[in-house]
Short mmCIF file of C-alpha atoms in Angstrom, two decimals:
data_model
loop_
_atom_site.label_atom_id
_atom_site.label_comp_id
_atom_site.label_asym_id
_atom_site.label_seq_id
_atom_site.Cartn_x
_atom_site.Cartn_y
_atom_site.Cartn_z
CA UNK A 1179 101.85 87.25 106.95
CA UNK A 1180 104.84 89.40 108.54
CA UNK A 1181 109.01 89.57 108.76
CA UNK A 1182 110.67 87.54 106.15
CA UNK A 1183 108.09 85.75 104.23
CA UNK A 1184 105.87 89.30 103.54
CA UNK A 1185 109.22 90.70 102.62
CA UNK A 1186 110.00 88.12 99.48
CA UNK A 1187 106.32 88.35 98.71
CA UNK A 1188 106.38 92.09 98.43
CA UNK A 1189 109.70 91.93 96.81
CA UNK A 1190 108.40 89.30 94.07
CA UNK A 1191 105.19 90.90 93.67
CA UNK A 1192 104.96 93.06 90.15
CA UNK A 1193 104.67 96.55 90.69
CA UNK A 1194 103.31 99.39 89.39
CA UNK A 1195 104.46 103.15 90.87
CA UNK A 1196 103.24 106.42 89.46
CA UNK A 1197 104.43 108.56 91.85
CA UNK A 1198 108.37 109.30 91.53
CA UNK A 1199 110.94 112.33 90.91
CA UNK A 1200 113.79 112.13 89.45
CA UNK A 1201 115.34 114.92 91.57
CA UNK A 1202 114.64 112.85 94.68
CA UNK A 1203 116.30 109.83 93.28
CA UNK A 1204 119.89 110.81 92.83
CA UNK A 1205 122.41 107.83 94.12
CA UNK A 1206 124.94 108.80 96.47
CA UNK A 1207 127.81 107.45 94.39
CA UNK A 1208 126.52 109.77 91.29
CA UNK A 1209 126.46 112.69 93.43
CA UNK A 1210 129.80 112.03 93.82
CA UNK A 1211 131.12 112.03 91.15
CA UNK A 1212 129.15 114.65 89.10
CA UNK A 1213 129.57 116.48 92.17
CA UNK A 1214 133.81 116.06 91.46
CA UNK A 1215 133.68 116.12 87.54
CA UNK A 1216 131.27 119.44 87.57
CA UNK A 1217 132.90 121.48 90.11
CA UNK A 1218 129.88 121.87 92.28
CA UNK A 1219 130.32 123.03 95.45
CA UNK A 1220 129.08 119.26 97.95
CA UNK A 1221 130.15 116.98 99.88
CA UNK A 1222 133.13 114.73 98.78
CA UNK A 1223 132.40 111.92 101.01
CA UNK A 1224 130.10 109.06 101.10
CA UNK A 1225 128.44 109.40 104.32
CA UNK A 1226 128.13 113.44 104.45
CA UNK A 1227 126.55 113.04 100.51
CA UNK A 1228 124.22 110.79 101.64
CA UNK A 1229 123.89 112.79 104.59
CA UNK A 1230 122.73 115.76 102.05
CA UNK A 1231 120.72 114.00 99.82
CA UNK A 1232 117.90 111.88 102.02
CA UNK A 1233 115.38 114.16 103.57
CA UNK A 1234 114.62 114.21 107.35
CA UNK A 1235 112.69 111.35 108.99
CA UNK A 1236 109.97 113.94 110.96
CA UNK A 1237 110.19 116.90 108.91
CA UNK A 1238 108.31 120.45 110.41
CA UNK A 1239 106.47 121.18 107.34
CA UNK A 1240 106.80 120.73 103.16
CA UNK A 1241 108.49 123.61 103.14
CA UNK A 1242 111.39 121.97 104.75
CA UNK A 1243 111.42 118.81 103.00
CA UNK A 1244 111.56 120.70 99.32
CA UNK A 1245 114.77 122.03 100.73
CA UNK A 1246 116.64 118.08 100.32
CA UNK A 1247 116.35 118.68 96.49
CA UNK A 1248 118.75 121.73 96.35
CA UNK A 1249 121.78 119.96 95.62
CA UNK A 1250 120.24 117.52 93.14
CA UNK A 1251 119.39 120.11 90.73
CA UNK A 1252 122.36 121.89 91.04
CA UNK A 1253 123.91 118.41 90.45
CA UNK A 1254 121.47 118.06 87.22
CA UNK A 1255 122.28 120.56 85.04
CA UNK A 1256 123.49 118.81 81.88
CA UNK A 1257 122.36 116.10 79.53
CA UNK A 1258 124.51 113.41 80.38
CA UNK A 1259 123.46 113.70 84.18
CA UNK A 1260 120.27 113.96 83.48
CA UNK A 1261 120.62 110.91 81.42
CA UNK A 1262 122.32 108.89 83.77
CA UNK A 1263 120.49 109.64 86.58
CA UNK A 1264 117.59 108.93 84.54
CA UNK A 1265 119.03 105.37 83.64
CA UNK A 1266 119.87 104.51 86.61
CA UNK A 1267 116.44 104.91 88.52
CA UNK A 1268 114.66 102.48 86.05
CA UNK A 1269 117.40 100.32 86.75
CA UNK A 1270 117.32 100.71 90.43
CA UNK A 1271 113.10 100.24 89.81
CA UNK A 1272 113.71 96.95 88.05
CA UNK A 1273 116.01 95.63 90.65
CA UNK A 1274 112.48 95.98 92.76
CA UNK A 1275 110.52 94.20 90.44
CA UNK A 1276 108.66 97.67 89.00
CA UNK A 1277 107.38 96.71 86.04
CA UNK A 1278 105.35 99.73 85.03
CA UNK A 1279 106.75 103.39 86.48
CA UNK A 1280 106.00 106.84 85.50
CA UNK A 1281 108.83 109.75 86.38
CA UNK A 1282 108.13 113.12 86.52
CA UNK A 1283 110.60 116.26 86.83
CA UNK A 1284 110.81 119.40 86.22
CA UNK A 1285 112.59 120.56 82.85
CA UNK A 1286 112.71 124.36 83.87
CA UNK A 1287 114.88 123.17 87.11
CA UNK A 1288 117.99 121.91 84.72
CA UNK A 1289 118.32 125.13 82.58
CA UNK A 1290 120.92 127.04 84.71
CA UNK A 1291 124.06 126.17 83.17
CA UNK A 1292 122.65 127.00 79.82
CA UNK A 1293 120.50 123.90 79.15
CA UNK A 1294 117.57 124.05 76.59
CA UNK A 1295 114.28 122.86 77.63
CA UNK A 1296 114.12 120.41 75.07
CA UNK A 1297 117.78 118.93 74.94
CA UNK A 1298 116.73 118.64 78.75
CA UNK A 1299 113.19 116.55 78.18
CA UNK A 1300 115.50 115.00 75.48
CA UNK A 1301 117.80 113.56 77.19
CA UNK A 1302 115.51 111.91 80.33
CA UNK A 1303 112.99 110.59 78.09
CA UNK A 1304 115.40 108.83 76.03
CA UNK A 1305 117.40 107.24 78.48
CA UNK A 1306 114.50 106.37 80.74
CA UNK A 1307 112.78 104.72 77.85
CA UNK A 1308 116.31 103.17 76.24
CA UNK A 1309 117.05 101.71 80.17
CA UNK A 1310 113.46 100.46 79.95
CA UNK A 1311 113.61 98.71 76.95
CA UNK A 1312 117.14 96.59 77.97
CA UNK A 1313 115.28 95.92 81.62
CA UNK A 1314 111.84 95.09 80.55
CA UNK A 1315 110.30 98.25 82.60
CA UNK A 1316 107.21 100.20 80.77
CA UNK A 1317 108.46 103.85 81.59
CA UNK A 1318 106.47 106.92 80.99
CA UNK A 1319 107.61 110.63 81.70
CA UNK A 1320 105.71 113.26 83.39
CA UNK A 1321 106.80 116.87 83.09
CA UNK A 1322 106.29 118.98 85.90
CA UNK A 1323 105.83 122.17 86.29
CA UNK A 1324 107.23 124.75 89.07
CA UNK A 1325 104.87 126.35 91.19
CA UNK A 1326 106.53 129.55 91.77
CA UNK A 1327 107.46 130.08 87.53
CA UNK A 1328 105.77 132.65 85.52
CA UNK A 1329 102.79 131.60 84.37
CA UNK A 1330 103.79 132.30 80.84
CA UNK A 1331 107.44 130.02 81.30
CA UNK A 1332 104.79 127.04 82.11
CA UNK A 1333 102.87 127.42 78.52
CA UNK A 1334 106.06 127.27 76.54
CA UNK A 1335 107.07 124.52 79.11
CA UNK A 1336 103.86 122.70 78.43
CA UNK A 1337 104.06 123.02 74.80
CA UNK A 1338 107.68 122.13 74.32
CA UNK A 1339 107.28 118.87 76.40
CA UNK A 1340 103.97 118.21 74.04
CA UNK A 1341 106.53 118.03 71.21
CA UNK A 1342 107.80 114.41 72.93
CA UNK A 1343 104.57 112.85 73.38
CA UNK A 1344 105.16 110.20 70.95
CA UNK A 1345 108.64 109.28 72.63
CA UNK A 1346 106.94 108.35 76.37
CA UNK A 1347 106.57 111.65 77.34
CA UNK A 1348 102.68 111.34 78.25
CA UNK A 1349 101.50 113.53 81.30
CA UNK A 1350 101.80 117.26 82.88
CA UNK A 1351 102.05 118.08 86.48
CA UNK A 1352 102.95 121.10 88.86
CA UNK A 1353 104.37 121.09 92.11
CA UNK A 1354 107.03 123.37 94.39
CA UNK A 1355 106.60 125.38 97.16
CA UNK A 1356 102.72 125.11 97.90
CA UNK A 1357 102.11 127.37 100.94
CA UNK A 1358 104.01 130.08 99.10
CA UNK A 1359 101.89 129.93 95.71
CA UNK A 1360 98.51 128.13 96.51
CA UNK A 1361 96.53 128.86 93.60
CA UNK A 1362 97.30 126.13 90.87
CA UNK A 1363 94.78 128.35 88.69
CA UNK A 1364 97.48 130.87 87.77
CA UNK A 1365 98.65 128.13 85.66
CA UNK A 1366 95.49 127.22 83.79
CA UNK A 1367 96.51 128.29 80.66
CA UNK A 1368 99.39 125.89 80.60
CA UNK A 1369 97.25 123.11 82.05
CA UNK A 1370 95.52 123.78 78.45
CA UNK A 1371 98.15 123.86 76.64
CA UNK A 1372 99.18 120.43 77.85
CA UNK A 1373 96.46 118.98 77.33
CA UNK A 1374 95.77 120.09 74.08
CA UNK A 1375 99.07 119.16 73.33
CA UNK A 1376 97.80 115.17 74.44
CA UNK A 1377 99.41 115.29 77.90
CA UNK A 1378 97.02 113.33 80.69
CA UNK A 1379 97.03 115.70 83.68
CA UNK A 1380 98.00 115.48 87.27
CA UNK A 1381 99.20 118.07 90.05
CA UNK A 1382 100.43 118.15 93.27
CA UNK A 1383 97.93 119.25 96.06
CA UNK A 1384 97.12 119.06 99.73
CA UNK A 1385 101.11 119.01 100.89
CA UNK A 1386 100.15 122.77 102.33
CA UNK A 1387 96.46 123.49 103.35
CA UNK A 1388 95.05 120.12 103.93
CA UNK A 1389 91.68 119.10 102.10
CA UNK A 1390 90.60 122.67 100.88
CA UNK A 1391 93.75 122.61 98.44
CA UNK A 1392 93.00 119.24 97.14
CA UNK A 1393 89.12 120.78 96.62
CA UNK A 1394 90.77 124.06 94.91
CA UNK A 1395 92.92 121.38 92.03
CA UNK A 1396 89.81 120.04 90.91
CA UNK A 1397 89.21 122.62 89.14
CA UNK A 1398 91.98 121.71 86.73
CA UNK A 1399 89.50 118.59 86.32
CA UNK A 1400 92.71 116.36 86.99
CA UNK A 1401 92.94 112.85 86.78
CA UNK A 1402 95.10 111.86 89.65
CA UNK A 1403 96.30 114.41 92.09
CA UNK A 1404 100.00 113.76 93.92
CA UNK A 1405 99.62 113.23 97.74
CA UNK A 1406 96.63 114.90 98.73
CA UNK A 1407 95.93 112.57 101.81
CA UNK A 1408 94.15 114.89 104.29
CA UNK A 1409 91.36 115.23 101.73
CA UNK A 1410 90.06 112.16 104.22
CA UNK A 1411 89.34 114.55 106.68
CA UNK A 1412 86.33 116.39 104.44
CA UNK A 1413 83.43 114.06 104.10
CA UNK A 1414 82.16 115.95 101.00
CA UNK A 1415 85.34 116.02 99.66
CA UNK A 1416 85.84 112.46 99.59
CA UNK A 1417 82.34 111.36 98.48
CA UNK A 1418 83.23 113.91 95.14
CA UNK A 1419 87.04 112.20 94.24
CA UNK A 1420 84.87 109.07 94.72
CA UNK A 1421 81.81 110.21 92.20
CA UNK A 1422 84.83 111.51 89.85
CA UNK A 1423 86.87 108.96 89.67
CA UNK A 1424 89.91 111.40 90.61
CA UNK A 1425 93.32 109.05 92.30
CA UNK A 1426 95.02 109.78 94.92
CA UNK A 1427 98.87 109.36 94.26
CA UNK A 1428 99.96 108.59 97.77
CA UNK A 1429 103.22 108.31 99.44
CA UNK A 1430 102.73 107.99 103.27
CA UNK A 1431 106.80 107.89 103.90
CA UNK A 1432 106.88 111.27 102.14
CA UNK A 1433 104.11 112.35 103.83
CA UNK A 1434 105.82 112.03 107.11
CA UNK A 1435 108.96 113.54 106.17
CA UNK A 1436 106.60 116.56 104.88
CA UNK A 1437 105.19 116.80 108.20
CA UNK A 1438 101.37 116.25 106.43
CA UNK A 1439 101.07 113.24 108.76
CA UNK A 1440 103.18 112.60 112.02
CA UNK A 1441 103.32 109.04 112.16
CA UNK A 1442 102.58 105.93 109.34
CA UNK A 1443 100.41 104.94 111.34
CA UNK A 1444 98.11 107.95 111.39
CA UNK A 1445 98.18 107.80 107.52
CA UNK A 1446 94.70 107.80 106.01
CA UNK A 1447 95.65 105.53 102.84
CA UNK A 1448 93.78 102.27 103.75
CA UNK A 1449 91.18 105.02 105.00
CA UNK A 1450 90.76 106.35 102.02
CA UNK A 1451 90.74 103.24 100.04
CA UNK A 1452 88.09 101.56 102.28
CA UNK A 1453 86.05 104.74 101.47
CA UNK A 1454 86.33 104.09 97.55
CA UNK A 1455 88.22 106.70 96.85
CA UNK A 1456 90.65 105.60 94.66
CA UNK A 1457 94.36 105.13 95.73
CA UNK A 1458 98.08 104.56 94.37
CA UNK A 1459 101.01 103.85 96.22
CA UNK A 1460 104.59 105.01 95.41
CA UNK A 1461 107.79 106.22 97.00
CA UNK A 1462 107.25 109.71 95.80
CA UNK A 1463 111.14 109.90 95.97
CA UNK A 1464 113.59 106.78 95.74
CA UNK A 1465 116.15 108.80 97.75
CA UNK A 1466 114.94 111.85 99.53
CA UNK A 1467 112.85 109.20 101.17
CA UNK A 1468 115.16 106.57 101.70
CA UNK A 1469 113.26 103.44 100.71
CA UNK A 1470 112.10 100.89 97.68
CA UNK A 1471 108.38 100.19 96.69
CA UNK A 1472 108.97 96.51 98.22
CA UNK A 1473 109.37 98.54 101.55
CA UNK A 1474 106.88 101.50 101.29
CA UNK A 1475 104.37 98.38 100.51
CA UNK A 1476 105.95 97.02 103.91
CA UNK A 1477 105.07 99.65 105.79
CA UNK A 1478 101.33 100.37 104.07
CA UNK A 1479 100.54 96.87 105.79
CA UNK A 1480 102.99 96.82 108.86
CA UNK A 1481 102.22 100.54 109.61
CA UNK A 1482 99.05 101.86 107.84
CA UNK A 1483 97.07 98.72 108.43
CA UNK A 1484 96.24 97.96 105.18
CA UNK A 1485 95.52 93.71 104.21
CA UNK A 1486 97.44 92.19 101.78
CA UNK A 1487 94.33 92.20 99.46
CA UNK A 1488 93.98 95.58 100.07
CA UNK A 1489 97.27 96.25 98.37
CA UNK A 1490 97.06 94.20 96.06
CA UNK A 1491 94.24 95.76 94.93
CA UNK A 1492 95.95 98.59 95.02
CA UNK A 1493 98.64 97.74 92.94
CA UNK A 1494 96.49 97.02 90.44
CA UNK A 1495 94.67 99.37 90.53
CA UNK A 1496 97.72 101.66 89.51
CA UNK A 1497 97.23 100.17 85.45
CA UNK A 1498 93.75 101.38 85.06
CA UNK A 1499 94.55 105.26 85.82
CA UNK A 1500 98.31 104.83 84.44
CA UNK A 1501 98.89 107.58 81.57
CA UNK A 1502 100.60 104.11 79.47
CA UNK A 1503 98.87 103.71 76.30
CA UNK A 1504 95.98 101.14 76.66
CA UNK A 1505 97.51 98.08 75.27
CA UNK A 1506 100.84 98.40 77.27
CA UNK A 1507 98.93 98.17 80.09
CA UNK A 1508 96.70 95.32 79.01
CA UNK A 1509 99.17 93.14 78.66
CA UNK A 1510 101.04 94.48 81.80
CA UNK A 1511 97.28 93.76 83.93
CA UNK A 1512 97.48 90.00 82.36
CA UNK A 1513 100.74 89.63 83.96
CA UNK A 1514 100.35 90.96 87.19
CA UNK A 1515 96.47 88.95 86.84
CA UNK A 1516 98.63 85.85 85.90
CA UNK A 1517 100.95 86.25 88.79
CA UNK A 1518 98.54 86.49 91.41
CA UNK A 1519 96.25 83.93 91.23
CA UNK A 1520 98.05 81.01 92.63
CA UNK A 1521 98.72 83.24 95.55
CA UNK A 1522 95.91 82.42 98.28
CA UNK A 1523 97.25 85.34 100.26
CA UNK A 1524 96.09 87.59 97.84
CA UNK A 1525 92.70 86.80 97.66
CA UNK A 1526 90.05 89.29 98.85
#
């Protein structure tokens, strides 16, 4: 199946993404105007806003890339943006027929203008939840944590954003400038502070350093880990995500832009997958990266090479390692079960 008809299908077919930043999902016409009503110093037109805010196609390195979220954060530092932006992703998600999405940003990032960490986790959790329940989208939060932040900022960060695990809030992450601050182990202590707080943990690993950083975040005992895709290239590697049942959060689009991979099509996702290691697939970034779910699936199959039972698989595959409490996402697999069988195309 290809063009038209693979689009609807992918565009019908429920969705599951657990991948996503708020930061890299501003809309151009918010930027705008919070970029107007705040006083912040950005573009005042359409085109050189959007211009600003989606990252480069063939980016040199992560390094680079990191550098498109600048004038978001500056743009989030309050609770009504936060809140809106918030809002408005989930809505933008259930335009695409997301039925099941996790967010993640980071708190610390929205503090400059005087913001308290938890008025900031307040506000995004409760409109991404309250624009959830009006759309019919199961929305969890993740909070992430900055790379380059004092160890000791992370722990209160962890144990502040425990304080809204009963309100969605339900995993902990770290991420930021990789190749400048490799060693995720500086932050162990608020790794366990998370998760004796009842956060499910993730991190981001492998956008700097290939395999050997993906190797170096297992010793968090993760989960999932965020991107991570050259951890194909290390045969031992891969046969241990496999035996541990650790996810790779992919986002080959991203990827690109990050310079990780050069082209889609050198993208080891269906690799990986036909390997057993298991695989998500998300946008990482509905702006920064320019593009829907419905068209990052595109791509897996037009570009990757994955089979449209391969992604399907995939899909589904996103409920069993999703950080949603277990009957949410019982009933969510029913539906998605229920939607695909009278679809031959789907069948393995």
């Amino acid at each position: 199946m290809h063009g038209p008809a693979l689009r609807r299908l992918l565009e019908a077919m429920p969705k599951a993404e657990l991948h996503l930043h708020l930061d890299g999902s501003v809309q151009v016409a918010t930027a705008l105007e919070i970029a107007r009503t705040r006083g912040v110093d950005a573009p005042r037109t359409w085109a050189d806003m959007s211009a600003a805010l989606v990252g480069p196609a063939h980016g040199a390195d992560h390094a680079e890339l990191l550098r498109a979220f600048d004038l978001p954060i500056a743009l989030m530092q309050d609770a009504e943006a936060l809140g809106r932006i918030a809002a408005e992703l989930v809505a933008a998600k259930a335009a695409d027929n997301v039925r099941y999405v996790e967010i993640r940003w980071g708190p610390a990032l929205h503090t400059r203008r005087g913001l308290s960490l938890a008025d900031g986790i307040e506000a995004v959790v409760d409109a991404a939840r309250a624009a959830g329940g009006r759309l019919g989208v199961e929305v969890r939060l993740i909070c992430t944590a900055i790379r380059s932040d004092p160890p000791e900022d992370n722990v209160r960060l962890a144990e502040t954003a425990a304080r809204f695990r009963d309100r969605g809030l339900s995993g902990w992450d770290l991420a930021g400038p990789e190749a400048r601050h490799p060693d995720a182990l500086e932050h162990r202590r608020a790794f366990e502070a998370a998760r004796a707080g009842g956060l499910r943990i993730t991190l981001h690993a492998g956008e700097w350093g290939g395999a050997a950083q993906v190797r170096r975040a297992l010793a968090l005992e993760p989960e999932r880990i965020a991107h991570g895709p050259l951890a194909a290239d290390d045969p031992a590697l891969v046969d241990e995500l496999r035996t541990r049942s650790v996810t790779l959060d992919l986002a080959p689009t991203s990827n690109v832009q990050a310079g990780i991979v050069p082209h889609l099509a050198d993208h080891p996702l269906a690799r990986l997958h036909r390997a057993g290691v298991p695989v998500t697939l998300s946008t990482d970034d509905l702006t920064v990266s320019d593009i829907t779910l419905s068209e990052e699936y595109g791509r897996a199959i037009e570009h990757v090479g994955l089979t449209l039972p391969e992604l399907w698989a995939i899909d589904r595959r996103a409920l069993d390692v999703a950080f949603g409490e277990r009957p949410v996402i019982d009933l969510l697999r029913s539906e998605f079960e229920a939607w695909g069988a009278g679809i031959p195309e789907l069948a393995a």
